Amino acid sequence: MKNRINHRGHGEKIKRSISLCALFLCVLCVLCVLCGRSLFAQTQTAHQRNRYDISLSLDFDNRTYKGTERVRWTNRGKHATSTIFFYLYSNLRVPGHVAPPRTADGTQTSDEPRLEILDVKSIKDNAELDYSLGDQETILRVDLNDSVPANGSVEILIDFKGSVPEIDPEETGLVTHVMQQVSAAISSTRELRRPRDINFRCRGVMMMGSAFPMLAARDGDDWLRRIEPNIGDSLVTEIADYHVSIDARADTAIYSPVPGEVAKTRENRAVATFTAENLRDFAFVAGSNMRAEQRQVGDVTIRTIFRPEHEAAAQRALNIAANAVRVFTNRIGPMPIKFFSIVDAPLVATLSSAEFSGLSAIASAFYLDFDSPAVRNMPDLILEQRASVEESLEWTVAHVVAHEWWGATVGNDPAREPVLDEALANWSALLYYRETYGDEKAAMALDEQLRGVYKLYRTFGGEDMEASRPARDYRNSFQYAAIVTCKGALMFEALRKLVGDEKFFAALRKYYTANQFEVAEISDLRGAFIGEAPLEQRRGVSRTFDRWLSSKNGDEDIAPPDPKLAADLGLPAKANGKGDHNVFTPFSKLGKFFWQQMIRIH
């Protein structure tokens, strides 16, 4: 399904603007981030952790797969239970979703992935288990034959099959990404994440972000058994160990959060096997035209996975990621996951990156090589933005690396408190700049990557909001970026200035160490900073949290709307989020500030 933009009835006028079309070809604005997957967990030994033994058979050409998973679940509640719940994220559908019409031969096609349950058995006695599907087939309920006592475990076997859609390459191109973001800036169109965003095949790459049933999380004895679509992540699941084998065509490379062993089984088939501990999910990508290079940073291996035409940008991403790991390890603490990959993936518009445990994808649309013939032949209007485009990619790589600290190691509920991983990851990107380049460049990055995004959002009429709201309260990626990832990140700068570097980093390290492999809440973060602050500053720390997260002081603390920029854009004199947006002046007249902000990837 092609991505359309709603310009409140004035789309044709915008399309007629030659200058605007030129902008669409070069602007790299994606102000959205698929929050790092933050999942509930508890510190556990290997025999206490949940475990998945998964075997998949992948039909790359037909975009289908079959699988079995042997799941060991440990009851860490206080009472016995005879019911287990699983998430079937691939079956989630946003409100109003309409399946594509049937083809000429009567086949029902789908633009969304699908996950079907075939059978559920008990490992103990191979007995069939009763199961049912609920909440529009997004929740699997398994009824056990015997109760599992507190601290007891049970093992079950699930047979399943699935499919993923083929994404139109136009949905993943630079023009579509930019049009989507401009649409989000000038209108209040509602955006929701869809399963197809992370489960698809496109441009010879298959991404599998949630290919199998995943155990639902529990809060005490209560199962968290509802998936709601929103602008951020929806799933909350527990940490687990994984042993995954994937049977595929021999010429299909499989990349997962950890390196695997490949064994040829029969003609034109091979099995890739992966073993990993303490992951919050298990995503993988597959393709026949993909390459990988890696680098060692201490005891952590960094890998870049890419298509050959994007080699230059992928190499640069590898260098940035290696530096980011050094910075975060020195300042925050060691990363328990010892293997991390960045993937060049054809993500759809509205999604610039997707973060999982040990693996993050960045949209291929932004892997630009300005020295390549394809880019050198573009208009000067595009080529003049090289420095800003490359800096934007650098910021994004640092951001996704930071999610291995905030999201993968320290978990949180991304739907309820997205500021805990998104804002911290964005502030960590600023830390990377400060430690790598010094205070002067860090100050520029702060103005352009944080203050500038909020300022542009307000100039376009977006309303200031509390950064502590759940993800469902934010309408689109532009608003989410301005309020959660940028306004939230600036709170940490305010805290750093209040208590000083020594106390600030002591509190951050304390929070990180205390919450490894657990689910953190905002009270844990607040408590770490109050605990490290001198007695006379503790009230100020508490007020800083309240001011930045629970109040609407963005215009005073960050920047008010820019009337001159609004006039250049042809926006109403008073930015109010409403009104007629059909009075755009040619974008070629816009100033440096607008260019810098609209090419940011967040």
XYZ file of C-alpha atoms in Angstrom:
602
model
C 0.000 0.000 0.000
C 1.526 3.278 -1.090
C 2.151 5.863 1.577
C -0.113 8.885 1.148
C 0.147 12.252 2.845
C -2.792 14.334 3.981
C -2.152 18.006 3.569
C -5.723 18.893 4.496
C -6.921 19.199 0.962
C -3.932 21.110 -0.357
C -1.675 18.221 -1.445
C -1.964 19.113 -5.135
C -0.764 22.662 -4.542
C 2.273 21.371 -2.701
C 3.019 18.896 -5.486
C 2.987 21.723 -7.994
C 5.831 23.434 -6.193
C 9.023 22.606 -8.085
C 11.119 23.871 -5.217
C 9.287 21.614 -2.785
C 9.876 18.606 -5.018
C 13.552 19.428 -5.074
C 13.503 19.500 -1.309
C 11.830 16.104 -1.170
C 14.751 14.641 -3.099
C 17.344 15.785 -0.617
C 15.757 16.300 2.775
C 16.561 13.482 5.188
C 14.059 14.181 7.899
C 12.906 11.274 9.931
C 11.977 12.421 13.422
C 10.834 9.016 14.553
C 12.553 6.252 16.377
C 11.160 2.712 16.960
C 11.866 2.683 20.642
C 14.415 0.210 21.754
C 12.507 -2.833 22.861
C 12.318 -2.494 26.611
C 11.103 -5.590 28.388
C 10.318 -6.700 31.906
C 12.935 -8.892 33.495
C 14.476 -9.931 36.756
C 18.073 -10.784 37.557
C 18.159 -14.549 37.127
C 20.583 -17.414 36.836
C 20.639 -19.463 33.634
C 18.355 -22.213 34.977
C 15.827 -19.609 36.193
C 15.585 -17.645 32.959
C 12.947 -18.364 30.375
C 14.344 -20.205 27.376
C 13.359 -20.593 23.740
C 14.577 -23.441 21.527
C 13.341 -22.441 18.090
C 13.601 -24.268 14.775
C 12.502 -22.399 11.638
C 12.277 -23.455 7.995
C 12.365 -20.350 5.824
C 10.965 -20.109 2.288
C 12.555 -16.847 1.231
C 11.038 -16.780 -2.266
C 7.463 -17.234 -1.066
C 7.934 -15.159 2.099
C 6.675 -17.945 4.362
C 8.091 -20.046 7.164
C 7.222 -22.900 9.500
C 8.571 -23.398 12.968
C 8.496 -25.096 16.319
C 9.499 -23.608 19.626
C 10.188 -25.374 22.870
C 9.586 -22.864 25.649
C 10.676 -23.188 29.247
C 8.712 -20.812 31.442
C 9.453 -20.192 35.121
C 6.725 -18.915 37.413
C 8.273 -16.029 39.341
C 4.974 -14.963 40.824
C 3.805 -15.694 44.361
C 1.011 -18.099 43.444
C 0.592 -21.196 41.301
C -0.939 -20.821 37.843
C -2.155 -23.145 35.116
C -2.324 -20.569 32.322
C 0.401 -19.074 30.115
C 0.007 -16.225 27.638
C 2.006 -15.386 24.503
C 2.099 -12.355 22.228
C 1.429 -12.844 18.515
C 2.562 -9.388 17.443
C 2.426 -10.143 13.710
C -1.378 -10.359 13.919
C -1.865 -6.844 15.283
C -3.890 -4.591 12.984
C -4.290 -0.856 13.356
C -7.837 0.533 13.555
C -9.436 0.822 10.151
C -7.057 -1.598 8.464
C -8.499 -3.075 5.262
C -6.840 -6.060 3.619
C -5.945 -5.664 -0.087
C -8.462 -7.093 -2.572
C -8.096 -10.658 -3.804
C -6.004 -11.263 -6.903
C -7.423 -12.399 -10.256
C -7.059 -16.072 -9.264
C -8.920 -15.504 -6.000
C -5.866 -15.521 -3.737
C -6.126 -13.340 -0.663
C -3.037 -11.181 -0.418
C -1.916 -9.304 2.655
C 0.137 -6.201 3.310
C 0.732 -7.343 6.899
C 2.572 -10.336 8.375
C 0.669 -13.299 9.775
C 1.440 -15.807 12.554
C -0.711 -18.945 12.921
C -0.678 -21.494 15.741
C -0.865 -25.112 14.575
C -0.480 -27.147 17.756
C 0.505 -26.851 21.429
C 1.786 -29.773 23.525
C 3.298 -30.477 26.914
C 6.929 -31.562 26.793
C 6.477 -33.600 29.979
C 4.052 -36.168 28.555
C 3.560 -35.059 24.928
C -0.087 -34.390 25.740
C -2.119 -31.936 23.697
C -2.832 -28.675 25.492
C -5.941 -26.595 25.071
C -5.306 -23.145 23.676
C -7.290 -20.198 22.409
C -6.688 -16.930 20.609
C -7.911 -13.607 21.931
C -7.806 -9.869 21.310
C -8.057 -10.229 17.528
C -5.668 -13.204 17.553
C -2.814 -11.185 19.039
C -2.827 -13.157 22.311
C -2.321 -16.912 22.639
C -3.685 -18.489 25.833
C -2.376 -21.935 26.763
C -4.170 -23.948 29.449
C -1.812 -26.354 31.212
C -2.862 -29.758 32.509
C -1.143 -29.074 35.838
C -0.528 -25.924 37.845
C 2.970 -24.464 37.979
C 3.888 -23.511 41.560
C 5.810 -20.380 42.470
C 9.439 -20.772 41.328
C 8.437 -23.870 39.372
C 8.921 -24.350 35.631
C 7.062 -25.922 32.752
C 8.046 -26.705 29.156
C 5.688 -26.660 26.208
C 6.064 -27.144 22.465
C 4.335 -24.839 19.958
C 4.056 -25.515 16.221
C 3.398 -22.438 14.111
C 3.699 -20.973 10.648
C 3.888 -17.467 9.325
C 4.214 -15.147 6.372
C 5.480 -11.630 5.710
C 4.429 -9.117 3.048
C 6.455 -7.807 0.150
C 6.951 -4.081 0.653
C 6.856 -1.805 -2.375
C 10.384 -0.336 -2.697
C 8.821 3.109 -3.193
C 7.637 2.967 0.421
C 11.244 2.742 1.582
C 12.832 5.364 -0.645
C 14.193 8.720 0.330
C 11.351 10.683 -1.301
C 8.672 8.784 0.617
C 10.515 9.117 3.910
C 10.788 12.862 3.444
C 7.195 13.327 2.279
C 5.968 11.441 5.331
C 7.933 13.645 7.699
C 6.913 16.876 6.011
C 3.318 15.651 6.250
C 3.757 14.997 9.983
C 5.202 18.492 10.411
C 2.418 20.393 8.677
C -0.547 18.330 9.784
C -1.672 16.316 12.776
C -2.159 13.032 10.928
C -2.236 10.070 13.294
C 0.613 7.541 12.903
C 0.675 4.035 14.367
C 3.372 1.391 14.203
C 2.385 -1.674 12.207
C 3.772 -5.233 12.330
C 4.816 -4.889 8.680
C 7.295 -2.201 9.785
C 9.568 -4.890 11.245
C 8.346 -8.072 9.473
C 8.702 -7.834 5.691
C 10.704 -8.531 2.557
C 11.917 -5.683 0.345
C 14.807 -5.053 -2.024
C 16.089 -8.582 -1.473
C 16.188 -8.212 2.315
C 13.857 -10.038 4.693
C 13.514 -8.626 8.188
C 11.959 -10.730 10.935
C 11.418 -8.650 14.052
C 8.796 -10.879 15.707
C 8.605 -14.169 13.858
C 7.436 -16.437 16.688
C 5.116 -16.482 19.746
C 6.746 -14.579 22.629
C 5.927 -15.074 26.291
C 3.906 -12.201 27.686
C 5.312 -10.375 30.688
C 3.870 -10.490 34.167
C 3.495 -7.860 36.863
C 3.569 -10.037 39.931
C 0.900 -12.661 39.265
C -0.890 -10.583 36.605
C -0.212 -11.243 32.941
C 0.211 -8.179 30.721
C -1.893 -9.515 27.902
C -2.866 -6.672 25.675
C -1.083 -5.189 22.670
C -2.080 -1.666 21.709
C -0.776 0.033 18.579
C 0.914 3.369 19.158
C 3.744 5.520 17.805
C 6.344 3.569 19.805
C 6.865 -0.033 20.872
C 3.986 -2.154 22.121
C 5.497 -5.372 23.449
C 6.660 -6.007 27.000
C 8.232 -9.451 27.397
C 10.692 -11.071 29.742
C 14.383 -11.616 29.257
C 15.331 -15.083 28.009
C 17.993 -17.337 26.540
C 17.726 -18.446 22.924
C 18.858 -21.372 20.801
C 17.642 -20.762 17.248
C 18.205 -22.800 14.102
C 17.054 -21.487 10.710
C 16.888 -23.732 7.654
C 17.025 -21.717 4.433
C 18.286 -21.755 0.889
C 22.063 -22.147 0.917
C 22.666 -18.801 -0.792
C 20.590 -16.926 1.814
C 22.712 -15.314 4.510
C 21.124 -15.111 7.976
C 22.209 -12.430 10.460
C 21.031 -12.411 14.067
C 22.103 -10.662 17.297
C 24.954 -13.178 17.645
C 27.244 -14.938 15.140
C 26.071 -18.357 14.048
C 27.353 -21.621 12.676
C 26.217 -22.659 9.199
C 26.052 -26.286 8.052
C 24.959 -27.418 4.613
C 22.301 -30.093 4.998
C 21.285 -31.041 1.488
C 21.369 -29.651 -2.004
C 20.726 -25.907 -1.988
C 19.815 -25.872 1.742
C 21.752 -24.947 4.884
C 21.012 -24.509 8.587
C 22.290 -21.519 10.569
C 22.384 -22.024 14.343
C 22.552 -19.249 16.948
C 22.868 -19.352 20.742
C 22.416 -16.281 22.935
C 21.757 -15.389 26.563
C 19.923 -12.516 28.264
C 18.142 -11.160 25.204
C 14.849 -9.314 25.311
C 13.869 -10.512 21.818
C 15.415 -12.327 18.880
C 15.269 -10.524 15.541
C 17.090 -11.540 12.382
C 17.535 -10.490 8.767
C 18.059 -12.639 5.692
C 19.195 -11.954 2.142
C 21.415 -13.218 -0.643
C 23.122 -9.925 -1.479
C 24.358 -8.806 1.915
C 27.828 -8.377 3.372
C 29.215 -7.881 6.859
C 32.351 -6.483 8.453
C 33.182 -6.250 12.128
C 35.525 -4.679 14.645
C 36.564 -5.481 18.194
C 36.156 -2.859 20.934
C 37.435 -4.317 24.181
C 35.372 -7.444 24.733
C 32.545 -6.275 22.445
C 32.339 -7.088 18.731
C 30.659 -4.473 16.518
C 29.332 -5.570 13.123
C 27.933 -3.637 10.180
C 25.640 -5.514 7.765
C 24.913 -3.912 4.408
C 24.223 -4.230 0.721
C 27.312 -3.660 -1.463
C 26.066 -0.357 -2.897
C 26.004 1.089 0.627
C 29.493 0.025 1.651
C 30.895 3.530 2.221
C 28.080 4.571 4.565
C 28.163 1.183 6.313
C 31.890 1.515 6.998
C 31.307 4.941 8.457
C 28.505 3.559 10.638
C 30.910 0.898 11.915
C 33.478 3.529 12.909
C 30.857 5.605 14.716
C 29.416 2.591 16.522
C 32.859 1.508 17.714
C 33.545 4.973 19.135
C 30.117 5.086 20.764
C 30.684 1.754 22.516
C 33.976 3.082 23.928
C 32.306 6.263 25.205
C 29.315 4.566 26.802
C 31.424 1.814 28.358
C 33.752 4.363 29.962
C 31.040 6.715 31.171
C 28.099 4.426 31.980
C 29.412 0.889 32.384
C 30.168 -2.263 30.376
C 27.610 -3.654 27.971
C 26.636 -7.214 28.992
C 25.757 -8.110 25.402
C 29.124 -8.743 23.745
C 28.024 -8.710 20.109
C 26.146 -5.866 18.434
C 25.106 -5.382 14.791
C 23.913 -2.415 12.754
C 21.873 -3.396 9.702
C 21.267 -1.431 6.516
C 17.561 -2.295 6.091
C 14.870 -0.933 3.725
C 12.541 0.348 6.432
C 9.260 1.971 5.489
C 8.616 5.688 5.815
C 7.901 6.900 9.383
C 10.538 4.487 10.668
C 14.159 5.568 10.600
C 15.452 2.843 12.886
C 14.341 -0.288 14.688
C 16.173 -1.449 17.802
C 16.335 -4.965 19.209
C 18.626 -6.733 21.658
C 22.042 -6.891 20.025
C 20.793 -5.700 16.625
C 19.559 -2.371 15.280
C 18.357 -1.516 11.786
C 18.773 1.907 10.181
C 16.734 2.832 7.117
C 18.619 2.220 3.863
C 17.260 5.496 2.522
C 19.794 7.349 4.646
C 22.898 5.392 3.626
C 23.967 8.101 1.198
C 27.425 8.117 -0.369
C 27.991 11.657 -1.619
C 31.024 10.541 -3.625
C 29.027 8.013 -5.646
C 27.959 8.876 -9.227
C 24.272 8.614 -8.325
C 24.543 11.353 -5.703
C 27.146 13.487 -7.508
C 24.687 13.955 -10.350
C 22.030 15.421 -8.079
C 21.354 19.184 -7.998
C 23.647 21.467 -6.011
C 20.732 22.105 -3.670
C 21.180 18.526 -2.477
C 24.958 18.355 -2.528
C 25.240 21.456 -0.338
C 23.656 19.503 2.523
C 26.380 16.848 2.718
C 27.741 17.895 6.107
C 24.309 18.001 7.730
C 23.258 14.662 6.222
C 26.408 12.898 7.385
C 26.154 14.411 10.850
C 22.568 13.259 11.050
C 23.588 9.664 10.330
C 26.332 9.909 12.960
C 23.849 11.041 15.598
C 21.483 8.197 14.697
C 24.166 5.513 14.940
C 25.179 6.787 18.384
C 21.501 6.787 19.386
C 20.839 3.167 18.367
C 24.045 1.990 20.056
C 22.880 3.684 23.262
C 19.720 1.585 23.178
C 21.837 -1.421 24.114
C 22.287 0.315 27.463
C 18.834 1.910 27.687
C 16.276 -0.615 26.484
C 18.239 -3.822 25.985
C 20.166 -3.928 29.282
C 18.015 -1.669 31.459
C 14.469 -2.462 30.503
C 11.348 -0.324 30.786
C 7.786 -0.348 29.567
C 8.106 1.512 26.230
C 4.380 2.042 25.851
C 3.901 3.490 29.338
C 7.214 5.311 29.977
C 9.055 5.750 26.657
C 11.137 8.596 28.072
C 13.220 6.052 30.017
C 14.830 4.581 26.920
C 14.201 7.101 24.144
C 15.220 10.257 26.003
C 18.220 8.560 27.618
C 19.388 7.155 24.275
C 19.098 10.585 22.663
C 20.976 12.267 25.503
C 23.627 9.531 25.217
C 24.141 10.547 21.597
C 24.932 14.028 22.905
C 27.365 12.447 25.377
C 29.045 10.703 22.445
C 29.530 14.068 20.723
C 30.917 15.709 23.840
C 33.388 12.898 24.566
C 34.424 12.504 20.911
C 34.644 16.106 19.700
C 34.609 18.351 22.760
C 32.245 20.912 24.250
C 32.054 23.261 21.267
C 30.751 20.675 18.795
C 28.562 19.125 21.469
C 26.926 22.527 21.995
C 26.245 22.770 18.259
C 24.778 19.269 18.242
C 22.577 20.145 21.200
C 21.223 23.199 19.390
C 20.640 21.379 16.120
C 19.620 17.884 17.201
C 17.660 18.659 20.372
C 16.610 22.298 20.715
C 16.199 22.672 16.975
C 13.739 19.786 16.647
C 11.530 21.151 19.413
C 11.757 24.678 17.979
C 10.743 23.515 14.520
C 7.899 21.461 15.956
C 6.525 24.504 17.790
C 7.025 26.731 14.772
C 4.858 24.358 12.740
C 2.119 24.742 15.345
C 2.757 21.682 17.511
C 1.639 22.039 21.113
C 3.984 21.598 24.038
C 3.188 18.443 26.017
C 4.366 16.546 29.056
C 7.233 14.190 28.163
C 6.051 11.673 30.773
C 2.957 10.653 28.828
C 2.480 7.120 27.458
C 3.339 6.557 23.801
C -0.308 6.353 22.734
C -0.774 10.053 23.579
C 1.592 11.237 20.825
C 0.032 11.583 17.415
C 2.981 11.108 15.102
C 6.744 10.762 14.807
C 7.328 14.521 14.647
C 5.538 15.150 17.929
C 7.079 12.083 19.567
C 10.587 13.189 18.599
C 10.114 16.765 19.783
C 8.574 15.906 23.146
C 9.925 12.495 24.185
C 13.301 12.086 22.523
C 14.386 15.744 22.494
C 12.612 17.512 25.343
C 13.165 14.437 27.497
C 16.849 14.332 26.597
C 17.307 17.985 27.527
C 16.128 17.157 31.050
C 19.329 15.176 31.541
C 21.385 18.181 30.508
C 19.510 20.239 33.082
C 20.275 17.623 35.731
C 23.952 17.511 34.751
C 24.265 21.265 35.122
C 22.433 21.183 38.447
C 24.486 18.511 40.247
C 27.738 18.564 38.257
C 29.420 15.841 36.221
C 30.727 13.806 39.154
C 27.343 13.386 40.854
C 25.486 13.101 37.555
C 27.514 10.182 36.210
C 27.582 8.499 39.603
C 23.774 8.548 39.633
C 23.553 7.331 36.037
C 25.944 4.446 36.694
C 24.054 3.561 39.861
C 20.773 3.445 37.950
C 22.354 1.372 35.187
C 23.981 -1.140 37.521
C 20.948 -1.569 39.783
C 18.528 -2.196 36.903
C 20.477 -4.458 34.546
C 18.132 -7.111 33.106
C 15.260 -5.675 35.108
C 12.371 -3.411 34.313
C 12.971 0.117 35.506
C 10.429 2.800 36.270
C 10.761 6.553 36.395
C 10.857 6.340 40.196
C 14.053 4.259 39.941
C 15.719 6.912 37.815
C 14.521 9.759 39.995
C 15.624 7.911 43.124
C 19.139 7.343 41.752
C 19.627 11.057 41.090
C 18.102 12.196 44.384
C 20.230 9.675 46.246
C 23.478 10.964 44.724
C 22.649 14.658 45.052
C 23.821 16.639 48.094
C 21.073 17.196 50.638
C 20.628 20.833 49.655
C 20.123 19.896 45.972
C 17.664 17.041 46.350
C 14.583 19.221 46.186
C 16.013 20.872 43.069
C 16.538 17.454 41.447
C 12.943 16.504 42.137
C 11.717 19.817 40.732
C 13.837 19.336 37.619
C 12.147 15.994 36.936
C 8.722 17.543 37.468
C 9.438 20.619 35.344
C 10.779 18.750 32.331
C 8.566 15.672 32.388
C 5.262 16.730 33.947
C 4.928 20.390 32.954
C 4.662 22.465 29.802
C 7.637 24.795 30.033
C 9.271 23.899 26.720
C 9.060 27.375 25.213
C 10.771 28.891 28.244
C 13.316 26.123 28.788
C 14.124 25.226 25.175
C 12.869 27.663 22.534
C 9.615 29.349 21.535
C 8.203 29.217 17.987
C 10.306 31.140 15.456
C 8.096 33.821 13.810
C 10.649 34.600 11.100
C 10.915 30.960 10.108
C 7.126 30.689 10.204
C 6.897 33.653 7.840
C 9.450 32.094 5.477
C 7.406 28.899 5.495
C 4.188 30.742 4.834
C 2.686 29.527 8.102
C 0.079 31.533 10.018
C 1.594 34.290 12.118
C 0.396 32.604 15.308
C 1.382 28.951 15.432
C -1.587 27.102 16.862
C -1.553 23.666 15.242
C -4.650 24.567 13.183
C -5.502 26.628 10.196
C -4.699 26.658 6.497
C -1.358 25.128 5.504
C -1.594 25.827 1.759
C 0.480 29.000 1.743
C 3.984 27.514 1.462
C 6.598 29.670 -0.139
C 9.259 27.928 -2.248
C 11.411 25.798 0.020
C 14.544 26.914 -1.776
C 14.223 30.210 0.099
C 14.364 28.557 3.498
C 17.231 29.292 5.795
C 19.983 27.104 7.159
C 18.028 26.396 10.317
C 15.175 24.723 8.463
C 17.546 22.669 6.341
C 19.459 21.457 9.366
C 16.331 20.317 11.165
C 14.472 18.706 8.304
C 17.353 16.387 7.471
C 17.707 15.070 11.006
C 17.166 11.367 11.566
C 15.782 10.645 15.034
